[in-house]
Amino acid sequence: MSVTTIIGAQWGDEGKGKITDYLADDSKVVARSQGGNNAGHTIVIDGKKYKLHLLPSGILRNDIISIIGNGVVVNLDVLLKELDNLGNERGQLFISDRAHVIMPYHKLLDGGEESSKGKSLIGTTGNGIGPCYSDKASRIGIRMGDLLDDDMIIDRLEKALPRNLALLNYYGIENNLTVDGLFQTCREWRNKLGDFITDASLLVNQHIDKGDNVLLEGAQGVHIDIEYGTYPFVTSSSPTTAGAALGSGIAPSKIDKVVGVTKAYLTRVGSGPFPTELEDEIGEMIRAKGQEFGTTTGRPRRCGWLDLVMLELSHRICGFTSLAITKLDILSDVDEIKVCVAYKDDKDSEVNHFPSSLSYLAKCKPVYKTFPGWSSSDIDISKGVIPDKMKIFLDYISVSLNIPISIVSLGPGRDETIIF
Ligand code: GDP
Ligand code: IMO
Ligand code: MG
């Protein structure tokens, strides 16, 4: 029996979906713990691409129970569409009665908040994630369990709508939202999805007690965490090991393995600092070869070299028991590969820990170690063979961070994976 958490160690899009799908092979339960449909996890099975935003990546296996945990914010229209797209090709699904519902006003407000920021916009996915978590913290959110009771829906809407309408008015966003209209929407959602709603914490713990393997699938990445990310250029949840435990309702002490997923390079969608960003032809090459365009928004992802200063913070907060390094194939046949091993500030002092101050971070320049590139012709995935030069690159990362590497990913498919 084991409980394994899959965490994005960078700014998201590290390949968590692929790694979760791969590890789901011997799991009984796969649960999402935070975020919402801001996530975009692409999984490729036998050449067929599946794009999931809300459903846990275990859903593609019939014998797996998928859980949307209490820490997730749920857009029920998106969920219905994803379920519809999959048809009967899926396992069982449950949604926590404590998970919060993304309401139509949250999505509208996300747009309003962003436009009001002008040039300093965050570049959110526009899905109402921040406004929904704001209502949760303000104690006027609507939870999945509330949908099961008409009186509760009315009561919650009467508390939430006036404030949200006032905010929409403040941002000058026209709308025709009413308690009656939203009540009908909530009832329609309940009619279609009511049977999925349960005490998901109880369910997942029953499976842990039975000795089943459980996977907690992270969304986003540590560096857009609300606490430890590059605030305010962050999301509104906690994509960390602690967030995974809390958001799925299990005790942190029940987690056995924490797999930090990191690309062999680095990408970021949206605004915010990026010390190793490549605004040159190498960055362009990585974007084109790695197809670095957002799964959720289609936006080009900013690309740069791997940053070990960032990963030190991710490991400190999350306690990775191993790393999964993805997209190594994208760096094949590149002459020289760089890794950021430290920063130097404007006074030439070495910086080894990722700073919280963005103005100080702006003064930091990366210090690189350069590795000779490897040839794609020296890779034989079926025999588990990787080139010596790739081994040197991987060993350096593992030794520097003091984390073993358990998975190497050399392509989007399940079979393009080597386990160590
Ligand atoms: P997630 O949000 O962390 O699940 O990552 P995304 O799905 O948004 O982005 C990762 C992209 O890279 C997806 O299109 C995956 O199919 C793809 N991918 C994952 N691992 C690899 C890999 O090792 N090599 C290549 N070429 N693509 C990969
Ligand atoms: P996955 O799970 C990459 C980014 C957005 C924006 C910031 C805030 O696919 O790795 P939000 O809509 O959450 O309020 O946006 O966070 N962001 C992601 N970037 N991958 C994701 O998820 C992301 N989810 C949010 O681009 O900068
Ligand atoms: Mg993604």
CSV table of C-alpha atoms and ligand atoms in Angstrom, one decimal:
chain,number,residue,atom,x,y,z
A,1,MET,CA,0.0,0.0,0.0
A,2,SER,CA,1.3,3.5,-0.7
A,3,VAL,CA,0.0,7.0,-1.0
A,4,THR,CA,2.0,8.9,-3.7
A,5,THR,CA,1.7,12.6,-4.4
A,6,ILE,CA,2.6,14.0,-7.8
A,7,ILE,CA,3.8,17.6,-7.5
A,8,GLY,CA,4.6,20.1,-10.3
A,9,ALA,CA,8.0,21.5,-9.1
A,10,GLN,CA,8.2,24.5,-11.4
A,11,TRP,CA,5.5,26.9,-12.9
A,12,GLY,CA,3.1,24.2,-14.0
A,13,ASP,CA,2.9,22.1,-17.2
A,14,GLU,CA,5.7,19.8,-16.1
A,15,GLY,CA,4.0,16.7,-17.4
A,16,LYS,CA,2.1,15.8,-14.3
A,17,GLY,CA,-0.7,14.3,-16.3
A,18,LYS,CA,1.6,11.9,-18.2
A,19,ILE,CA,3.4,10.8,-15.0
A,20,THR,CA,0.1,10.4,-13.1
A,21,ASP,CA,-1.4,8.3,-15.9
A,22,TYR,CA,1.8,6.2,-16.0
A,23,LEU,CA,1.9,5.6,-12.2
A,24,ALA,CA,-1.9,5.0,-12.1
A,25,ASP,CA,-1.2,1.5,-13.5
A,26,ASP,CA,-1.0,-0.1,-10.1
A,27,SER,CA,-3.3,2.4,-8.2
A,28,LYS,CA,-6.9,2.0,-7.1
A,29,VAL,CA,-7.6,5.7,-6.5
A,30,VAL,CA,-6.5,8.9,-8.2
A,31,ALA,CA,-7.5,12.2,-6.6
A,32,ARG,CA,-7.1,15.9,-7.5
A,33,SER,CA,-6.7,18.1,-4.4
A,34,GLN,CA,-6.5,21.7,-5.6
A,35,GLY,CA,-6.9,24.1,-8.5
A,36,GLY,CA,-9.7,23.7,-11.0
A,37,ASN,CA,-10.0,23.9,-14.8
A,38,ASN,CA,-7.1,26.3,-14.9
A,39,ALA,CA,-5.2,23.0,-15.1
A,40,GLY,CA,-4.6,21.4,-18.5
A,41,HIS,CA,-3.1,17.9,-18.4
A,42,THR,CA,-2.4,16.2,-21.7
A,43,ILE,CA,-2.2,12.4,-21.8
A,44,VAL,CA,-1.2,10.4,-24.9
A,45,ILE,CA,-2.3,6.8,-25.0
A,46,ASP,CA,-1.6,4.7,-28.1
A,47,GLY,CA,-1.2,7.9,-30.1
A,48,LYS,CA,-4.6,9.3,-29.0
A,49,LYS,CA,-4.4,12.7,-27.1
A,50,TYR,CA,-6.7,13.4,-24.1
A,51,LYS,CA,-6.9,16.9,-22.6
A,52,LEU,CA,-8.2,16.9,-19.1
A,53,HIS,CA,-8.9,20.1,-17.1
A,54,LEU,CA,-10.8,18.9,-14.1
A,55,LEU,CA,-11.0,15.1,-14.2
A,56,PRO,CA,-8.2,13.3,-12.5
A,57,SER,CA,-5.9,11.6,-15.0
A,58,GLY,CA,-6.8,8.2,-13.6
A,59,ILE,CA,-10.3,8.6,-15.2
A,60,LEU,CA,-8.9,7.0,-18.5
A,61,ARG,CA,-8.6,3.6,-16.8
A,62,ASN,CA,-11.9,1.7,-16.2
A,63,ASP,CA,-10.7,0.1,-12.9
A,64,ILE,CA,-9.7,3.3,-11.2
A,65,ILE,CA,-11.8,5.4,-8.9
A,66,SER,CA,-11.3,9.1,-9.6
A,67,ILE,CA,-11.9,11.7,-6.9
A,68,ILE,CA,-12.2,15.5,-7.1
A,69,GLY,CA,-11.2,16.5,-3.6
A,70,ASN,CA,-12.4,19.2,-1.2
A,71,GLY,CA,-9.6,21.6,-2.2
A,72,VAL,CA,-10.6,21.8,-5.8
A,73,VAL,CA,-12.9,24.5,-7.3
A,74,VAL,CA,-15.3,22.9,-9.7
A,75,ASN,CA,-16.8,24.4,-12.9
A,76,LEU,CA,-19.7,22.0,-13.4
A,77,ASP,CA,-20.3,22.9,-17.0
A,78,VAL,CA,-16.7,22.1,-17.8
A,79,LEU,CA,-17.0,18.9,-15.9
A,80,LEU,CA,-20.1,17.8,-17.7
A,81,LYS,CA,-18.4,18.5,-21.1
A,82,GLU,CA,-15.3,16.4,-20.1
A,83,LEU,CA,-17.5,13.5,-19.0
A,84,ASP,CA,-19.5,13.8,-22.2
A,85,ASN,CA,-16.3,13.7,-24.3
A,86,LEU,CA,-15.1,10.5,-22.6
A,87,GLY,CA,-18.4,8.7,-22.9
A,88,ASN,CA,-18.4,5.3,-21.3
A,89,GLU,CA,-14.6,5.0,-21.7
A,90,ARG,CA,-13.9,5.9,-18.0
A,91,GLY,CA,-13.7,4.8,-14.4
A,92,GLN,CA,-16.0,5.8,-11.5
A,93,LEU,CA,-16.0,9.4,-10.4
A,94,PHE,CA,-16.7,11.1,-7.0
A,95,ILE,CA,-16.7,14.7,-6.0
A,96,SER,CA,-16.2,16.0,-2.5
A,97,ASP,CA,-19.2,17.6,-0.9
A,98,ARG,CA,-16.8,20.2,0.5
A,99,ALA,CA,-15.4,21.3,-2.9
A,100,HIS,CA,-16.4,24.8,-3.9
A,101,VAL,CA,-18.4,25.5,-7.1
A,102,ILE,CA,-17.2,28.1,-9.6
A,103,MET,CA,-20.3,30.2,-10.3
A,104,PRO,CA,-20.9,32.2,-13.5
A,105,TYR,CA,-20.1,35.5,-11.6
A,106,HIS,CA,-16.6,34.2,-10.7
A,107,LYS,CA,-15.6,33.8,-14.3
A,108,LEU,CA,-16.9,37.3,-15.1
A,109,LEU,CA,-15.1,38.8,-12.2
A,110,ASP,CA,-11.8,37.1,-13.2
A,111,GLY,CA,-12.0,39.0,-16.5
A,112,GLY,CA,-12.9,42.3,-14.7
A,113,GLU,CA,-10.0,42.0,-12.1
A,114,GLU,CA,-7.5,41.3,-14.9
A,115,SER,CA,-8.6,44.2,-17.1
A,116,SER,CA,-8.4,46.5,-14.1
A,117,LYS,CA,-4.7,45.7,-13.6
A,118,GLY,CA,-3.6,47.1,-17.0
A,119,LYS,CA,0.0,46.2,-17.7
A,120,SER,CA,0.5,44.4,-14.4
A,121,LEU,CA,-2.1,41.8,-15.1
A,122,ILE,CA,-1.4,38.3,-13.8
A,123,GLY,CA,-2.4,36.6,-17.0
A,124,THR,CA,-4.8,34.2,-15.3
A,125,THR,CA,-6.5,31.5,-17.3
A,126,GLY,CA,-9.8,33.5,-17.0
A,127,ASN,CA,-11.7,30.6,-15.4
A,128,GLY,CA,-12.8,32.3,-12.2
A,129,ILE,CA,-10.3,30.4,-10.0
A,130,GLY,CA,-9.2,33.4,-7.9
A,131,PRO,CA,-12.7,34.8,-7.4
A,132,CYS,CA,-14.0,31.4,-6.3
A,133,TYR,CA,-11.2,30.9,-3.8
A,134,SER,CA,-11.8,34.5,-2.6
A,135,ASP,CA,-15.4,33.6,-1.8
A,136,LYS,CA,-14.3,30.4,-0.1
A,137,ALA,CA,-12.0,32.5,2.2
A,138,SER,CA,-14.7,35.1,2.7
A,139,ARG,CA,-17.1,32.3,3.8
A,140,ILE,CA,-19.7,33.0,1.1
A,141,GLY,CA,-18.8,30.2,-1.2
A,142,ILE,CA,-21.2,27.6,-2.5
A,143,ARG,CA,-20.1,24.0,-1.9
A,144,MET,CA,-20.9,20.9,-3.9
A,145,GLY,CA,-22.9,19.5,-0.9
A,146,ASP,CA,-25.0,22.7,-0.8
A,147,LEU,CA,-26.4,21.7,-4.2
A,148,LEU,CA,-28.2,18.8,-2.7
A,149,ASP,CA,-30.6,20.9,-0.7
A,150,ASP,CA,-32.9,23.6,-2.3
A,151,ASP,CA,-33.1,25.7,0.8
A,152,MET,CA,-29.3,25.7,1.2
A,153,ILE,CA,-28.8,26.8,-2.4
A,154,ILE,CA,-31.1,29.8,-1.9
A,155,ASP,CA,-29.5,30.7,1.4
A,156,ARG,CA,-26.0,30.6,-0.1
A,157,LEU,CA,-26.9,32.5,-3.2
A,158,GLU,CA,-28.7,35.2,-1.2
A,159,LYS,CA,-25.4,35.7,0.8
A,160,ALA,CA,-23.0,35.4,-2.2
A,161,LEU,CA,-24.8,37.2,-5.0
A,162,PRO,CA,-25.1,40.8,-3.6
A,163,ARG,CA,-21.4,41.1,-3.0
A,164,ASN,CA,-20.5,39.6,-6.3
A,165,LEU,CA,-23.0,41.8,-8.1
A,166,ALA,CA,-21.4,44.9,-6.4
A,167,LEU,CA,-18.0,43.8,-7.6
A,168,LEU,CA,-19.2,43.2,-11.1
A,169,ASN,CA,-20.7,46.7,-11.0
A,170,TYR,CA,-17.4,48.1,-9.7
A,171,TYR,CA,-15.6,46.6,-12.8
A,172,GLY,CA,-18.4,47.8,-15.1
A,173,ILE,CA,-19.4,44.3,-16.2
A,174,GLU,CA,-23.0,44.0,-17.3
A,175,ASN,CA,-24.9,40.8,-16.5
A,176,ASN,CA,-28.3,39.5,-15.8
A,177,LEU,CA,-27.6,37.2,-12.9
A,178,THR,CA,-30.4,36.7,-10.4
A,179,VAL,CA,-30.9,34.4,-7.4
A,180,ASP,CA,-33.8,32.7,-9.3
A,181,GLY,CA,-31.7,32.1,-12.5
A,182,LEU,CA,-28.7,30.8,-10.6
A,183,PHE,CA,-31.0,28.6,-8.4
A,184,GLN,CA,-32.3,26.9,-11.6
A,185,THR,CA,-28.7,26.4,-12.9
A,186,CYS,CA,-27.7,24.8,-9.6
A,187,ARG,CA,-30.7,22.5,-9.7
A,188,GLU,CA,-29.8,21.4,-13.3
A,189,TRP,CA,-26.2,20.7,-12.1
A,190,ARG,CA,-27.6,18.6,-9.2
A,191,ASN,CA,-29.8,16.6,-11.5
A,192,LYS,CA,-26.9,15.7,-13.7
A,193,LEU,CA,-24.1,15.3,-11.1
A,194,GLY,CA,-25.8,14.9,-7.7
A,195,ASP,CA,-25.0,11.2,-7.6
A,196,PHE,CA,-21.3,11.9,-7.8
A,197,ILE,CA,-21.2,14.0,-4.6
A,198,THR,CA,-19.9,12.3,-1.5
A,199,ASP,CA,-17.7,12.7,1.6
A,200,ALA,CA,-14.5,12.2,-0.5
A,201,SER,CA,-12.2,12.3,2.5
A,202,LEU,CA,-14.0,9.3,4.1
A,203,LEU,CA,-13.8,7.5,0.7
A,204,VAL,CA,-10.1,8.0,0.1
A,205,ASN,CA,-9.2,7.1,3.7
A,206,GLN,CA,-11.3,3.9,3.4
A,207,HIS,CA,-9.2,2.9,0.4
A,208,ILE,CA,-6.0,3.7,2.3
A,209,ASP,CA,-7.1,1.6,5.2
A,210,LYS,CA,-7.9,-1.3,2.8
A,211,GLY,CA,-4.3,-1.2,1.6
A,212,ASP,CA,-5.0,0.2,-1.9
A,213,ASN,CA,-2.5,2.4,-3.7
A,214,VAL,CA,-3.6,6.0,-3.9
A,215,LEU,CA,-2.2,8.7,-6.2
A,216,LEU,CA,-2.8,12.4,-5.5
A,217,GLU,CA,-2.4,14.3,-8.8
A,218,GLY,CA,-1.1,17.8,-8.3
A,219,ALA,CA,-2.2,20.6,-10.6
A,220,GLN,CA,-0.2,23.8,-11.3
A,221,GLY,CA,3.3,24.0,-9.7
A,222,VAL,CA,5.1,25.0,-6.5
A,223,HIS,CA,6.2,28.4,-8.0
A,224,ILE,CA,2.6,29.5,-8.6
A,225,ASP,CA,1.7,28.5,-5.0
A,226,ILE,CA,-0.2,31.2,-3.2
A,227,GLU,CA,2.3,31.1,-0.3
A,228,TYR,CA,5.6,30.3,-1.9
A,229,GLY,CA,5.1,31.3,-5.6
A,230,THR,CA,6.2,34.6,-7.2
A,231,TYR,CA,3.4,36.5,-5.5
A,232,PRO,CA,1.2,38.1,-6.8
A,233,PHE,CA,1.9,36.3,-10.1
A,234,VAL,CA,0.5,33.1,-8.6
A,235,THR,CA,-2.7,31.0,-8.6
A,236,SER,CA,-5.0,30.9,-5.6
A,237,SER,CA,-4.4,27.5,-4.2
A,238,SER,CA,-1.5,25.5,-2.8
A,239,PRO,CA,0.1,23.0,-5.3
A,240,THR,CA,2.3,21.5,-2.6
A,241,THR,CA,2.5,18.3,-0.7
A,242,ALA,CA,0.7,19.9,2.2
A,243,GLY,CA,-2.0,21.2,-0.2
A,244,ALA,CA,-2.4,17.7,-1.6
A,245,ALA,CA,-3.0,16.2,1.9
A,246,LEU,CA,-5.4,19.0,3.0
A,247,GLY,CA,-7.2,19.2,-0.3
A,248,SER,CA,-8.0,15.5,-0.4
A,249,GLY,CA,-8.7,15.1,3.3
A,250,ILE,CA,-5.9,12.7,4.3
A,251,ALA,CA,-3.4,13.1,7.1
A,252,PRO,CA,0.1,14.3,5.8
A,253,SER,CA,1.6,11.4,7.7
A,254,LYS,CA,-0.2,9.0,5.4
A,255,ILE,CA,1.8,10.2,2.3
A,256,ASP,CA,4.7,7.8,1.5
A,257,LYS,CA,6.1,9.1,-1.7
A,258,VAL,CA,6.3,12.6,-3.2
A,259,VAL,CA,7.3,12.7,-6.8
A,260,GLY,CA,8.5,16.1,-8.0
A,261,VAL,CA,7.8,16.5,-11.7
A,262,THR,CA,10.2,18.8,-13.5
A,263,LYS,CA,10.9,19.5,-17.1
A,264,ALA,CA,14.5,19.2,-18.2
A,265,TYR,CA,14.1,22.9,-19.0
A,266,LEU,CA,11.6,25.5,-17.8
A,267,THR,CA,8.4,27.1,-19.0
A,268,ARG,CA,5.9,29.6,-17.7
A,269,VAL,CA,2.5,30.8,-18.9
A,270,GLY,CA,1.3,34.3,-17.9
A,271,SER,CA,3.2,37.2,-16.3
A,272,GLY,CA,5.8,37.2,-13.6
A,273,PRO,CA,9.5,36.9,-13.1
A,274,PHE,CA,11.6,34.3,-15.0
A,275,PRO,CA,15.3,34.6,-14.4
A,276,THR,CA,16.4,32.0,-16.9
A,277,GLU,CA,14.0,33.0,-19.7
A,278,LEU,CA,15.4,32.6,-23.2
A,279,GLU,CA,14.2,35.3,-25.5
A,280,ASP,CA,16.3,34.1,-28.4
A,281,GLU,CA,16.4,31.3,-31.0
A,282,ILE,CA,17.1,28.6,-28.4
A,283,GLY,CA,13.9,29.6,-26.6
A,284,GLU,CA,12.1,29.6,-29.9
A,285,MET,CA,13.4,26.2,-30.7
A,286,ILE,CA,12.3,24.7,-27.3
A,287,ARG,CA,8.8,26.3,-27.8
A,288,ALA,CA,8.5,24.8,-31.3
A,289,LYS,CA,10.0,21.4,-30.7
A,290,GLY,CA,8.4,21.0,-27.2
A,291,GLN,CA,5.0,22.3,-28.5
A,292,GLU,CA,5.0,24.7,-25.6
A,293,PHE,CA,1.6,26.2,-26.0
A,294,GLY,CA,-1.0,26.2,-23.1
A,295,THR,CA,-3.4,23.2,-23.0
A,296,THR,CA,-6.0,25.4,-21.4
A,297,THR,CA,-5.6,28.8,-23.1
A,298,GLY,CA,-3.4,28.0,-26.2
A,299,ARG,CA,-1.0,30.8,-25.1
A,300,PRO,CA,2.7,30.4,-26.1
A,301,ARG,CA,4.6,29.3,-23.0
A,302,ARG,CA,7.7,31.3,-22.1
A,303,CYS,CA,10.8,29.0,-22.2
A,304,GLY,CA,14.1,29.0,-20.4
A,305,TRP,CA,16.8,26.9,-18.9
A,306,LEU,CA,16.3,24.6,-15.9
A,307,ASP,CA,16.7,26.5,-12.6
A,308,LEU,CA,18.0,24.6,-9.6
A,309,VAL,CA,17.6,27.6,-7.3
A,310,MET,CA,13.8,27.3,-7.9
A,311,LEU,CA,13.9,23.5,-7.4
A,312,GLU,CA,15.7,23.9,-4.0
A,313,LEU,CA,12.7,25.9,-2.8
A,314,SER,CA,10.3,23.4,-4.2
A,315,HIS,CA,12.0,20.5,-2.5
A,316,ARG,CA,12.3,22.4,0.8
A,317,ILE,CA,8.5,23.0,0.9
A,318,CYS,CA,7.4,19.6,-0.6
A,319,GLY,CA,10.0,17.1,0.5
A,320,PHE,CA,10.4,15.2,-2.8
A,321,THR,CA,11.3,11.5,-2.3
A,322,SER,CA,12.2,11.4,-6.0
A,323,LEU,CA,12.1,13.4,-9.2
A,324,ALA,CA,10.5,12.6,-12.5
A,325,ILE,CA,12.3,14.5,-15.3
A,326,THR,CA,10.3,15.1,-18.4
A,327,LYS,CA,10.8,16.3,-21.9
A,328,LEU,CA,14.5,15.3,-22.1
A,329,ASP,CA,13.9,14.4,-25.7
A,330,ILE,CA,13.3,18.1,-26.5
A,331,LEU,CA,16.9,18.9,-25.5
A,332,SER,CA,18.4,16.0,-27.6
A,333,ASP,CA,20.7,17.2,-30.4
A,334,VAL,CA,21.2,20.6,-28.8
A,335,ASP,CA,24.9,21.5,-28.7
A,336,GLU,CA,25.1,22.9,-25.2
A,337,ILE,CA,22.6,22.7,-22.4
A,338,LYS,CA,22.6,25.1,-19.5
A,339,VAL,CA,21.5,24.7,-15.9
A,340,CYS,CA,21.1,27.6,-13.5
A,341,VAL,CA,23.0,26.7,-10.4
A,342,ALA,CA,22.8,30.0,-8.4
A,343,TYR,CA,22.1,33.7,-9.0
A,344,LYS,CA,24.4,36.7,-8.6
A,345,ASP,CA,22.8,39.9,-7.3
A,346,ASP,CA,23.6,43.5,-8.3
A,347,LYS,CA,26.4,43.5,-5.7
A,348,ASP,CA,27.9,40.3,-7.1
A,349,SER,CA,26.8,38.3,-4.1
A,350,GLU,CA,25.9,34.7,-4.7
A,351,VAL,CA,22.2,33.8,-4.1
A,352,ASN,CA,21.4,30.2,-3.5
A,353,HIS,CA,17.8,30.5,-2.2
A,354,PHE,CA,14.9,31.8,-4.2
A,355,PRO,CA,14.0,35.2,-2.8
A,356,SER,CA,10.5,36.3,-1.9
A,357,SER,CA,11.0,39.9,-3.0
A,358,LEU,CA,10.3,40.3,-6.7
A,359,SER,CA,12.3,43.6,-6.8
A,360,TYR,CA,15.3,41.8,-5.4
A,361,LEU,CA,14.8,38.9,-7.8
A,362,ALA,CA,14.8,41.3,-10.7
A,363,LYS,CA,18.4,42.2,-9.7
A,364,CYS,CA,19.5,38.6,-9.7
A,365,LYS,CA,21.2,37.1,-12.8
A,366,PRO,CA,21.5,33.4,-13.3
A,367,VAL,CA,24.9,31.6,-13.0
A,368,TYR,CA,25.0,28.7,-15.4
A,369,LYS,CA,26.8,25.4,-15.6
A,370,THR,CA,27.1,24.2,-19.2
A,371,PHE,CA,26.7,20.6,-20.3
A,372,PRO,CA,27.5,19.1,-23.7
A,373,GLY,CA,24.4,17.9,-25.5
A,374,TRP,CA,23.6,14.3,-26.3
A,375,SER,CA,22.5,12.7,-29.5
A,376,SER,CA,19.0,11.3,-29.9
A,377,SER,CA,20.5,8.4,-31.8
A,378,ASP,CA,22.1,7.2,-28.5
A,379,ILE,CA,18.7,6.8,-26.8
A,380,ASP,CA,17.0,3.3,-26.8
A,381,ILE,CA,13.9,3.5,-24.6
A,382,SER,CA,12.9,-0.1,-25.0
A,383,LYS,CA,16.2,-1.2,-23.6
A,384,GLY,CA,16.3,1.6,-21.0
A,385,VAL,CA,19.4,3.0,-22.6
A,386,ILE,CA,20.2,6.7,-22.2
A,387,PRO,CA,23.3,8.5,-23.5
A,388,ASP,CA,26.3,9.0,-21.1
A,389,LYS,CA,26.0,12.8,-21.6
A,390,MET,CA,22.3,12.7,-20.5
A,391,LYS,CA,23.4,10.6,-17.5
A,392,ILE,CA,26.0,13.3,-16.5
A,393,PHE,CA,23.3,16.0,-16.8
A,394,LEU,CA,20.8,13.9,-14.7
A,395,ASP,CA,23.4,13.0,-12.1
A,396,TYR,CA,24.3,16.6,-11.6
A,397,ILE,CA,20.7,17.6,-10.9
A,398,SER,CA,20.2,14.6,-8.6
A,399,VAL,CA,23.4,15.3,-6.6
A,400,SER,CA,22.9,19.0,-6.4
A,401,LEU,CA,19.4,18.7,-5.0
A,402,ASN,CA,20.0,15.5,-3.1
A,403,ILE,CA,17.0,13.8,-4.6
A,404,PRO,CA,17.0,10.5,-6.5
A,405,ILE,CA,15.6,10.4,-10.0
A,406,SER,CA,12.9,7.7,-10.3
A,407,ILE,CA,11.4,8.5,-13.8
A,408,VAL,CA,12.9,9.8,-17.0
A,409,SER,CA,10.4,10.8,-19.7
A,410,LEU,CA,11.5,10.9,-23.3
A,411,GLY,CA,8.2,11.5,-25.1
A,412,PRO,CA,4.5,12.1,-24.4
A,413,GLY,CA,3.5,8.4,-24.7
A,414,ARG,CA,3.2,5.8,-21.9
A,415,ASP,CA,5.9,3.7,-23.5
A,416,GLU,CA,8.4,6.7,-23.8
A,417,THR,CA,9.2,6.4,-20.1
A,418,ILE,CA,12.2,4.9,-18.2
A,419,ILE,CA,12.0,3.9,-14.6
A,420,PHE,CA,15.1,3.9,-12.4
B,1,GDP,P1,0.8,19.1,-16.9
B,1,GDP,O1,-0.1,20.3,-16.8
B,1,GDP,O2,1.9,19.1,-15.9
B,1,GDP,O3,0.1,17.8,-16.9
B,1,GDP,O4,1.5,19.2,-18.3
B,1,GDP,P2,0.8,19.6,-19.7
B,1,GDP,O5,0.0,18.4,-20.2
B,1,GDP,O6,0.1,20.9,-19.7
B,1,GDP,O7,2.1,19.8,-20.6
B,1,GDP,C1,3.0,18.8,-20.8
B,1,GDP,C2,3.0,18.5,-22.4
B,1,GDP,O8,4.2,17.7,-22.7
B,1,GDP,C3,1.9,17.6,-22.8
B,1,GDP,O9,1.5,17.9,-24.1
B,1,GDP,C4,2.4,16.2,-22.7
B,1,GDP,O10,1.8,15.2,-23.6
B,1,GDP,C5,3.9,16.4,-23.1
B,1,GDP,N1,4.9,15.5,-22.5
B,1,GDP,C6,4.9,15.0,-21.3
B,1,GDP,N2,6.1,14.4,-21.1
B,1,GDP,C7,6.8,14.5,-22.2
B,1,GDP,C8,8.1,14.1,-22.7
B,1,GDP,O11,8.9,13.5,-21.9
B,1,GDP,N3,8.5,14.5,-23.9
B,1,GDP,C9,7.7,15.1,-24.8
B,1,GDP,N4,8.1,15.5,-26.0
B,1,GDP,N5,6.4,15.6,-24.4
B,1,GDP,C10,6.0,15.2,-23.1
B,2,IMO,P1,-1.3,22.8,-14.9
B,2,IMO,O1,-2.0,21.9,-13.9
B,2,IMO,C1,0.6,26.6,-15.9
B,2,IMO,C2,-1.1,30.2,-14.1
B,2,IMO,C3,-1.8,31.1,-15.1
B,2,IMO,C4,-1.5,32.5,-14.4
B,2,IMO,C5,-1.6,32.1,-12.9
B,2,IMO,C6,-2.9,32.4,-12.3
B,2,IMO,O2,-1.7,22.5,-16.3
B,2,IMO,O3,0.2,22.7,-14.7
B,2,IMO,P2,-5.3,31.3,-12.4
B,2,IMO,O4,-6.2,31.0,-13.6
B,2,IMO,O5,-4.9,30.0,-11.8
B,2,IMO,O6,-5.8,32.3,-11.5
B,2,IMO,O7,-4.0,31.9,-13.1
B,2,IMO,O8,-1.3,30.7,-12.9
B,2,IMO,N1,-1.6,28.8,-14.2
B,2,IMO,C7,-0.9,27.8,-14.8
B,2,IMO,N2,0.2,27.8,-15.5
B,2,IMO,N3,-0.1,25.4,-15.7
B,2,IMO,C8,-1.2,25.4,-15.0
B,2,IMO,O9,-1.8,24.3,-14.6
B,2,IMO,C9,-1.7,26.6,-14.5
B,2,IMO,N4,-2.8,27.0,-13.8
B,2,IMO,C10,-2.7,28.3,-13.6
B,2,IMO,O10,-1.2,31.1,-16.4
B,2,IMO,O11,-0.2,32.9,-14.7
B,3,MG,MG,-0.8,21.9,-18.0
